[in-house]
Coordinates of C-alpha atoms in Angstrom, one line a residue:
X1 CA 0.0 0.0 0.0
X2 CA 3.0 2.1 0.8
X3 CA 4.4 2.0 -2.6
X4 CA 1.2 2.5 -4.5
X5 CA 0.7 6.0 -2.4
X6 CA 4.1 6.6 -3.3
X7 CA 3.5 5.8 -6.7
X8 CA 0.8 8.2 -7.0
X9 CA 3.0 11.0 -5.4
X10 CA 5.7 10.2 -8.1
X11 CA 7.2 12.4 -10.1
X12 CA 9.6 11.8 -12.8
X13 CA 12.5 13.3 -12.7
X14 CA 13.5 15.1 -15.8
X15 CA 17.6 16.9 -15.1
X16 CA 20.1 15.7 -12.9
X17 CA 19.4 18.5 -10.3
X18 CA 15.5 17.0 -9.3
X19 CA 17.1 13.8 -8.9
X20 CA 20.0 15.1 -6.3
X21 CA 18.4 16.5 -2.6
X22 CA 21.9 16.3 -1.4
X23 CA 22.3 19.7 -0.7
X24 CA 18.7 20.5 0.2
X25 CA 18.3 22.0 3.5
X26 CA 22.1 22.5 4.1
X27 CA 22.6 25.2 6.3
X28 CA 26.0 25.4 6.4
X29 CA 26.3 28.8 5.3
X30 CA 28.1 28.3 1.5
X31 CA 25.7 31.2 0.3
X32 CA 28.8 33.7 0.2
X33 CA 30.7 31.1 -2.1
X34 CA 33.0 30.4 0.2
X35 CA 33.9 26.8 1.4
X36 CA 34.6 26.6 5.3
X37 CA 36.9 24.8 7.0
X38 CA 35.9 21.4 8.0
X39 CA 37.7 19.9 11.2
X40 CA 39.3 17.4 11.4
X41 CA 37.3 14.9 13.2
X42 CA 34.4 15.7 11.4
X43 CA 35.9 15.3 8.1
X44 CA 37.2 11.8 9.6
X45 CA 33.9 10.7 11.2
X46 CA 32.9 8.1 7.5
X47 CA 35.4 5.6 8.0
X48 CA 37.4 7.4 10.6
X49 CA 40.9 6.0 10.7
X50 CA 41.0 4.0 13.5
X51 CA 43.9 0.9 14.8
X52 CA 43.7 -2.4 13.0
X53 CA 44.5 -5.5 14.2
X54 CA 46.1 -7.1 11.2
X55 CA 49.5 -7.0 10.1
X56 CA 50.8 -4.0 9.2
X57 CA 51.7 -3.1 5.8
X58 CA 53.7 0.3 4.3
X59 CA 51.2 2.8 1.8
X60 CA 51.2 2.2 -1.5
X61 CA 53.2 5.3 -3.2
X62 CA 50.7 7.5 -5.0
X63 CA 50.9 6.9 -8.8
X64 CA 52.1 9.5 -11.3
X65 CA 51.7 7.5 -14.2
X66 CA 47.9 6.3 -14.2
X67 CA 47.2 3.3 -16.1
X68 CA 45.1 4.0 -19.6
X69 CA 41.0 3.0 -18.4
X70 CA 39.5 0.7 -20.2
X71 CA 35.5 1.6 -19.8
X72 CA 35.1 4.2 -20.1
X73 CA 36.7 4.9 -23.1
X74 CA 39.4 7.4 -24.8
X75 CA 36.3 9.7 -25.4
X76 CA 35.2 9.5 -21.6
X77 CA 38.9 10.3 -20.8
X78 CA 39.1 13.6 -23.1
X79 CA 35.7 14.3 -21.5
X80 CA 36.8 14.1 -17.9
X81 CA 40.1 16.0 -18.6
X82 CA 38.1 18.8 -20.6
X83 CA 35.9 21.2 -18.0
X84 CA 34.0 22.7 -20.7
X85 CA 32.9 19.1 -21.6
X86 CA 31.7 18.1 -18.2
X87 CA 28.7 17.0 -17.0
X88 CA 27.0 14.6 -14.5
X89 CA 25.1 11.5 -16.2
X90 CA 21.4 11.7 -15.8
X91 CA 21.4 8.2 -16.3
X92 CA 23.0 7.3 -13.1
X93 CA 21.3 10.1 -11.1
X94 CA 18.1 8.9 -12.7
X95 CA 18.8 5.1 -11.6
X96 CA 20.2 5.9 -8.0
X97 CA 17.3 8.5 -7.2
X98 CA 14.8 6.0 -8.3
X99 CA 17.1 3.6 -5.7
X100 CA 16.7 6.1 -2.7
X101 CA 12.9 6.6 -3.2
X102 CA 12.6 2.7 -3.0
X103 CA 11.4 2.6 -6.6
X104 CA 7.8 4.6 -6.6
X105 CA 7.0 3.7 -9.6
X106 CA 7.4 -0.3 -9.6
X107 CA 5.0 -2.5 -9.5
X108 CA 5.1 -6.2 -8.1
X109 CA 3.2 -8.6 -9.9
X110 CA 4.4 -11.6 -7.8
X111 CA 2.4 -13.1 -5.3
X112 CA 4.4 -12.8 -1.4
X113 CA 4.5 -16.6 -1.6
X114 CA 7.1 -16.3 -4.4
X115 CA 10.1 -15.4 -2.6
X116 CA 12.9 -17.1 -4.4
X117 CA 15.9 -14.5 -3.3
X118 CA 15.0 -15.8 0.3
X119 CA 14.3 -19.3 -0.4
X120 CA 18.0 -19.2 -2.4
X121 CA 19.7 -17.9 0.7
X122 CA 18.3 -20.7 2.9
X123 CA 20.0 -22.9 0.7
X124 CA 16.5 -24.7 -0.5
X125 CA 17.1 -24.1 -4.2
X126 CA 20.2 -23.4 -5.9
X127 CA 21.0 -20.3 -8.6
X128 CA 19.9 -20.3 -12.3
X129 CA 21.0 -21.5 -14.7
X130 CA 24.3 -22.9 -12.9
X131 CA 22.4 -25.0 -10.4
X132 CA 25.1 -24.0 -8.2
X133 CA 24.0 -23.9 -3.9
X134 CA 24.5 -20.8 -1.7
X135 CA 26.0 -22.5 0.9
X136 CA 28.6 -24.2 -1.7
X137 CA 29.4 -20.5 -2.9
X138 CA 29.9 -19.3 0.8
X139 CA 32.1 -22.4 1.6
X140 CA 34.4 -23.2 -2.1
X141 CA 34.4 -20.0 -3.6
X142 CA 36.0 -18.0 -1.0
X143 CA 39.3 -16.6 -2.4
X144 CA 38.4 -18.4 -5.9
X145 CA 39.3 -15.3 -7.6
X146 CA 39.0 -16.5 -11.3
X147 CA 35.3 -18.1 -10.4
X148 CA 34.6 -14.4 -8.7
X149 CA 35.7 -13.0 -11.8
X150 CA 34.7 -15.0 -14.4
X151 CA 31.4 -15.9 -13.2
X152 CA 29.1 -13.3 -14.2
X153 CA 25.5 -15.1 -13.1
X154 CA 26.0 -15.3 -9.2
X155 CA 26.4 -11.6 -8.8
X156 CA 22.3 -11.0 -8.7
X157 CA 21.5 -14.0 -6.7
X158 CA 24.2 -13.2 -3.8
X159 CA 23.1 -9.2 -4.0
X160 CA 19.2 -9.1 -5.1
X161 CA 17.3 -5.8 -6.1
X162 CA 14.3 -4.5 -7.0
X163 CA 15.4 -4.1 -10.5
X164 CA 16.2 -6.5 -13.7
X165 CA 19.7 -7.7 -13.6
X166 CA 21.8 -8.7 -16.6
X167 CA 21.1 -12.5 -15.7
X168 CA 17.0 -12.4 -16.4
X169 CA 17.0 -15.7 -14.5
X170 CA 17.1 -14.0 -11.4
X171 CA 14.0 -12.7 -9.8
X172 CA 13.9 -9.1 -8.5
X173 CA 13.0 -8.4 -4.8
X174 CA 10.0 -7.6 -3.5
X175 CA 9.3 -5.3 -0.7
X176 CA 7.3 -8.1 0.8
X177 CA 10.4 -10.3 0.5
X178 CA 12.4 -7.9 1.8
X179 CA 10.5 -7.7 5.1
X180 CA 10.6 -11.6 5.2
X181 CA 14.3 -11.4 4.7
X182 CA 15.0 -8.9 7.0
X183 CA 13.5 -11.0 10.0
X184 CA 14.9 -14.6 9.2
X185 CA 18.8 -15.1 10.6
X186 CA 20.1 -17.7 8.7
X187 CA 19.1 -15.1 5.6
X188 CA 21.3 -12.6 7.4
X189 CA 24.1 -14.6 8.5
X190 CA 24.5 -15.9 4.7
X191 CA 24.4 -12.4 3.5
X192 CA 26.9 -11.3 5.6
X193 CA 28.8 -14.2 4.3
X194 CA 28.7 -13.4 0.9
X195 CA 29.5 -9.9 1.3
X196 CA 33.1 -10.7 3.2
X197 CA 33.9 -12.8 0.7
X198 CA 33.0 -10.1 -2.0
X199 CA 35.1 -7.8 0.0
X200 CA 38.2 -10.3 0.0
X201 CA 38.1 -10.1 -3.6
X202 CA 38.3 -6.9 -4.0
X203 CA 41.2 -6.4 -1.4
X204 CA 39.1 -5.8 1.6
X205 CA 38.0 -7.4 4.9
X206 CA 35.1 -6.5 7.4
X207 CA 36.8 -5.7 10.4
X208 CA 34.2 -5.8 13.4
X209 CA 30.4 -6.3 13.4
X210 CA 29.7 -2.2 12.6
X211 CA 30.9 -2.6 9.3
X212 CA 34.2 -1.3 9.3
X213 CA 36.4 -2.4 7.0
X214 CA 40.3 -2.0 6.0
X215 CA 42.7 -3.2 3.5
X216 CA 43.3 -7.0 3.5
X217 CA 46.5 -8.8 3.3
X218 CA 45.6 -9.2 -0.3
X219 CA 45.1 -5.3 -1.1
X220 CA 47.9 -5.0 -3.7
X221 CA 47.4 -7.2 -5.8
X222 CA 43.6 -7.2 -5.7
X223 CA 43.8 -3.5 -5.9
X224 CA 46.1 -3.9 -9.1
X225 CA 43.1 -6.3 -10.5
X226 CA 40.5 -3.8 -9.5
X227 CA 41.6 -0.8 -11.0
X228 CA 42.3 -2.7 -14.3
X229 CA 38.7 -4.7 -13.9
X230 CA 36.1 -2.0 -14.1
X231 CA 33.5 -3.8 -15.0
X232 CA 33.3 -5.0 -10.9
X233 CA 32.1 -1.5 -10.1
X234 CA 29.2 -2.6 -11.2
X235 CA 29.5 -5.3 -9.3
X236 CA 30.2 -2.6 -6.1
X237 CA 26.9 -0.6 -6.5
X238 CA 24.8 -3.9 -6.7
X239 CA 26.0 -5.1 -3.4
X240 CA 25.9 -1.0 -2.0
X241 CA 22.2 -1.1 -3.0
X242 CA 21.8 -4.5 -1.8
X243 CA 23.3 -3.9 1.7
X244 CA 20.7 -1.0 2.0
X245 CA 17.7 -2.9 0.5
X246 CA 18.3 -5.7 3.1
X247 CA 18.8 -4.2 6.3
X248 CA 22.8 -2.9 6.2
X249 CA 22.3 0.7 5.2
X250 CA 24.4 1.4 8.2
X251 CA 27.6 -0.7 6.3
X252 CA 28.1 1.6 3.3
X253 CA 29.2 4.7 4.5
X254 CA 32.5 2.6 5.7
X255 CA 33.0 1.3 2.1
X256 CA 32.5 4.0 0.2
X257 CA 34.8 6.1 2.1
X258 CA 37.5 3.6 1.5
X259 CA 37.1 3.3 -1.9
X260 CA 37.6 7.6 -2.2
X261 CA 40.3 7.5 -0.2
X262 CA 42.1 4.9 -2.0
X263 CA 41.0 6.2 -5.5
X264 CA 41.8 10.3 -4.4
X265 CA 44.3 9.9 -1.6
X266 CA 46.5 7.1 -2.3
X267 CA 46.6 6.5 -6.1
X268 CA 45.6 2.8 -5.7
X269 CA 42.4 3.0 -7.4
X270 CA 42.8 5.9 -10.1
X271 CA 40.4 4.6 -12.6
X272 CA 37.9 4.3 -10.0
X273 CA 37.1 7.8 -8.8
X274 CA 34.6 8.4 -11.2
X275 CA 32.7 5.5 -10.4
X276 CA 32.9 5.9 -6.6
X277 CA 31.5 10.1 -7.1
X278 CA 28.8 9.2 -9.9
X279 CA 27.4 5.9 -8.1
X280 CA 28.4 4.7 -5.2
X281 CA 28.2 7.7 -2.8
X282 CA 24.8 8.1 -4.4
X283 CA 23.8 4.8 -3.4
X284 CA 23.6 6.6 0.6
X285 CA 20.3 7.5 1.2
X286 CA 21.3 9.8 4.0
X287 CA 22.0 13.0 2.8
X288 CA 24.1 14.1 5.7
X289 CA 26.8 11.1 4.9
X290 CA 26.6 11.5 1.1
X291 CA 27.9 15.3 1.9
X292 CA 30.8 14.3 4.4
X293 CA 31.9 12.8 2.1
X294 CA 31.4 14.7 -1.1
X295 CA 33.6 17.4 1.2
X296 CA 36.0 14.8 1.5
X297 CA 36.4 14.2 -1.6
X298 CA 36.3 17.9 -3.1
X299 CA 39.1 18.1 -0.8
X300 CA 41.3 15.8 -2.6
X301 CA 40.0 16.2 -6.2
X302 CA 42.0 17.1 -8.9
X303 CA 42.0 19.4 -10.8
X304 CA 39.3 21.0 -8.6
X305 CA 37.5 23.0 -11.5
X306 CA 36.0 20.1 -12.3
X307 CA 34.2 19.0 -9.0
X308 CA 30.3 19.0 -10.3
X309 CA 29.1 17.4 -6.9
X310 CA 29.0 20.7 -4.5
X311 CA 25.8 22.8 -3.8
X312 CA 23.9 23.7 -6.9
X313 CA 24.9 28.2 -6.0
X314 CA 28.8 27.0 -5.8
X315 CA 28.4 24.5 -9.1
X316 CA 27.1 27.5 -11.0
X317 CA 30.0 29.7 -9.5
X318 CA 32.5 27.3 -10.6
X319 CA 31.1 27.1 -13.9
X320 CA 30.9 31.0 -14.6
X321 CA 33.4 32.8 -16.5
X322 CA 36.2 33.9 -14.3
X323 CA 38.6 32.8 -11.7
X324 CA 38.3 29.3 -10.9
X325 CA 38.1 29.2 -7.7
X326 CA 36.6 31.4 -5.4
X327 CA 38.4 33.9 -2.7
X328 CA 37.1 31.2 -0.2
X329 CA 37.7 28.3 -1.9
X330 CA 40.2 26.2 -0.9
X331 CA 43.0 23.8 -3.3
X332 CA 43.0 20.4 -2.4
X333 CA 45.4 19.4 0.4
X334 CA 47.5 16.3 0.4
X335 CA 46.0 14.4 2.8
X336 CA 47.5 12.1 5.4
X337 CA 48.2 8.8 3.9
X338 CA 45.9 6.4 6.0
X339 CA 47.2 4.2 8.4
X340 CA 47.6 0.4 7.8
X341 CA 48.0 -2.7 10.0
X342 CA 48.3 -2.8 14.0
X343 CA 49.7 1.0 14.0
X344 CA 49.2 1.6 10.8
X345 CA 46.4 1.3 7.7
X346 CA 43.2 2.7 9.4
X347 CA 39.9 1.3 9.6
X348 CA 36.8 2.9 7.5
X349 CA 33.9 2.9 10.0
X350 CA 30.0 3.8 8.9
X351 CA 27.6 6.4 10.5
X352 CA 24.3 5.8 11.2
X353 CA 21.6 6.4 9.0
X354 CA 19.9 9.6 9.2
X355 CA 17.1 11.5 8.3
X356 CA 17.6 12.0 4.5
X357 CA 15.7 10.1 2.1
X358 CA 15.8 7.9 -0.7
X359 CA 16.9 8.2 -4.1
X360 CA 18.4 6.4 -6.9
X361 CA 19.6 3.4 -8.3
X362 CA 22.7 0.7 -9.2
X363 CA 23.1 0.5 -13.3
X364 CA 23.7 -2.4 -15.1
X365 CA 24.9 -0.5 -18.1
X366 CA 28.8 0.5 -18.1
X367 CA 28.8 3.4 -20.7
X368 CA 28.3 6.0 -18.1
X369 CA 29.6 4.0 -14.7
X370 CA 33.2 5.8 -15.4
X371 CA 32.2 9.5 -14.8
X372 CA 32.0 11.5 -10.9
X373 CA 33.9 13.8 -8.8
X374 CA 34.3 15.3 -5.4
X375 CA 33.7 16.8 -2.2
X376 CA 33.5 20.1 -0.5
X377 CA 34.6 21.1 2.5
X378 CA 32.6 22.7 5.2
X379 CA 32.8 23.7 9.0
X380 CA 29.7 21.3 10.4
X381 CA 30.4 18.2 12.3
X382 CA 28.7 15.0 11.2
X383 CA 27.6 13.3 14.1
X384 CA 28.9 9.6 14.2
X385 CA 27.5 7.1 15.8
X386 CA 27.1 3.0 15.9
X387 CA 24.7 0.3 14.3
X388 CA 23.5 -1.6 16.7
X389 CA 24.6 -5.3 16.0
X390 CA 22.1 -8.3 16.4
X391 CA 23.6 -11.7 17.5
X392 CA 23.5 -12.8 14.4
X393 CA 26.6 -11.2 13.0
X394 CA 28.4 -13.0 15.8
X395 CA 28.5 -16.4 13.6
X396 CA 30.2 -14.2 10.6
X397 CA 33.9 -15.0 9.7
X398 CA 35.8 -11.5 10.3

């Protein structure tokens, strides 16, 4: 009933800038075009650095000489590099704010009998069309790179959503499913399973039952396969929507804010910056996290003329003949290279989810995944705070 009201109350979006609220009610005071200060510990509250418990392991030097990206494209490239050429995709702001509204539009033709994600994750009927078992998947595949790679039908079983995936043998959620999901454990506790091992494969480990995470032992060289690989940002918005959609909205912020660090800070992941700005910090559905970090990020983007992510009055500033740059406007700082290991490479912990609401959506179509940028900064504090874990996390592998 909820999402036929909401479906009556729907209006399609028709330029980027109806399907972006994240600067809606901001007071911050950025009317005067200037960009304040942020603190330190409130720029550091998504994914604060914090001590690790794994083995400690020196920072990857910052590249000078990025790798040529693959998708997108030579014409993407020349697009990114020119400012008069720039522009957000209304594609992906289209998809992700249809995401964050929990899809007002869709309807659900399925009975609530038919819940096949669910019935999949309690290991009662296996995948199509590789017949393959969740629980052989959580228990072989682990650190089966090639099959993670390779494999490209698993992906929408493991990490289901209201939307059509590129394998049409898998059934999109419903919210009815959803709720069922949300409240059976062993659903949970397999989801959680599958997500760590996603994580591993991309050079990552949950840390703690919060959802921070941190570099794995792994990182280099699944960081050297991820930058190259860029179809698995796909891959990363699918299980950044999923993670919302079934009950871990509260795990994102932590991810996301690794990724732009890595991608802006230390050089690791180059070709993925566009990626992480265009889609996954969209993917937050509090609008209070999607700006920390958008000021994060505008801190460390380069070249700063073309940051497209600010408030819509210091976009248009930016965009206007003239200087550059505001009086107030401050050049991106080289940031602190973020700690590894037992003293060292810090942990990336979430916020809570907030007050903002809903809005878009993960694409399965590449052509436009290769495109975003940055942050600005700003003198609020973000509040942080802590998920509160149920037992079930408990029986995860960390």
């Amino acid at each position: 009933m909820g999402n036929l009201t909401a479906s009556l109350r729907y209006k399609e979006p028709s330029t980027v800038e109806e399907c972006d609220s994240t600067w809606d009610s901001d007071s911050e005071g950025e009317g005067d075009g200037g960009v304040a200060e942020e603190p330190l510990d409130a720029a550091r509250q998504v994914g604060a650095p914090l001590r690790d418990d794994g083995p400690s392991y020196r920072p990857t030097p910052r590249r000078t000489e990025l790798a040529n990206c693959e998708a997108p494209g030579a014409e993407d490239r020349t697009e990114i590099q020119s400012s008069s050429k720039m522009k957000r995709s209304f594609y992906a702001a289209k998809d992700l704010y249809k995401y964050r509204h929990s899809y007002p539009n869709y309807k659900e033709p399925r009975q609530p009998h038919e819940y096949r994600n669910l019935r999949f994750y309690l290991n009662k009927i296996p995948l199509v069309p590789d017949g393959i078992y969740v629980e052989e998947i959580l228990t072989k595949w682990r650190g089966d790179y090639d099959q993670l790679e390779h494999n490209h039908t698993y992906i929408q079983w493991l990490f289901p959503l209201r939307e059509q995936g590129l394998n049409f043998f898998a059934q999109e959620l419903t919210q009815d499913e959803i709720k069922e999901f949300q409240s059976t454990r062993e659903a949970k506790r397999r989801f959680l399973m599958a997500y760590t091992i996603m994580l591993d494969f991309f050079g990552i480990k949950l840390v703690d039952k919060s959802g921070n995470v941190a570099r794995a032992a792994n990182w280099q060289d699944r960081f050297r396969h991820l930058n190259e690989s860029q179809h698995n940002y796909l891959r990363i918005t699918r299980i950044l929507k999923s993670l919302g959609e079934l009950g871990f909205e509260a795990f994102k912020p932590a991810l996301v804010r690794l990724l732009l660090e890595e991608s802006l800070v230390e050089g690791t992941l180059p070709n993925m910056r566009h990626s992480a700005l265009e889609y996954f910090v969209y993917t937050l559905r509090d609008r209070a996290q999607r700006r920390a970090l958008l000021r994060f990020a505008r801190r460390h983007y380069h070249p700063p003329d073309n940051f497209l992510w600010g408030p819509p009055g210091r976009r248009r500033a930016a965009q206007a003949p003239g200087p550059a740059l505001s009086a107030g406007a401050a050049a991106p700082s080289r940031a602190r290279s973020p700690r590894e290991g037992r003293g060292g490479r810090g942990r990336h912990s979430p916020t809570r989810e907030g007050e903002g609401e809903g809005e878009e959506d993960e694409v399965e179509g590449a052509r436009d995944h290769g495109r975003s940028a940055a942050g600005q900064r700003s003198k609020g504090k973000e509040r942080r705070s802590r998920m509160d874990a149920d037992d079930y996390v408990q029986t995860v592998p960390l």
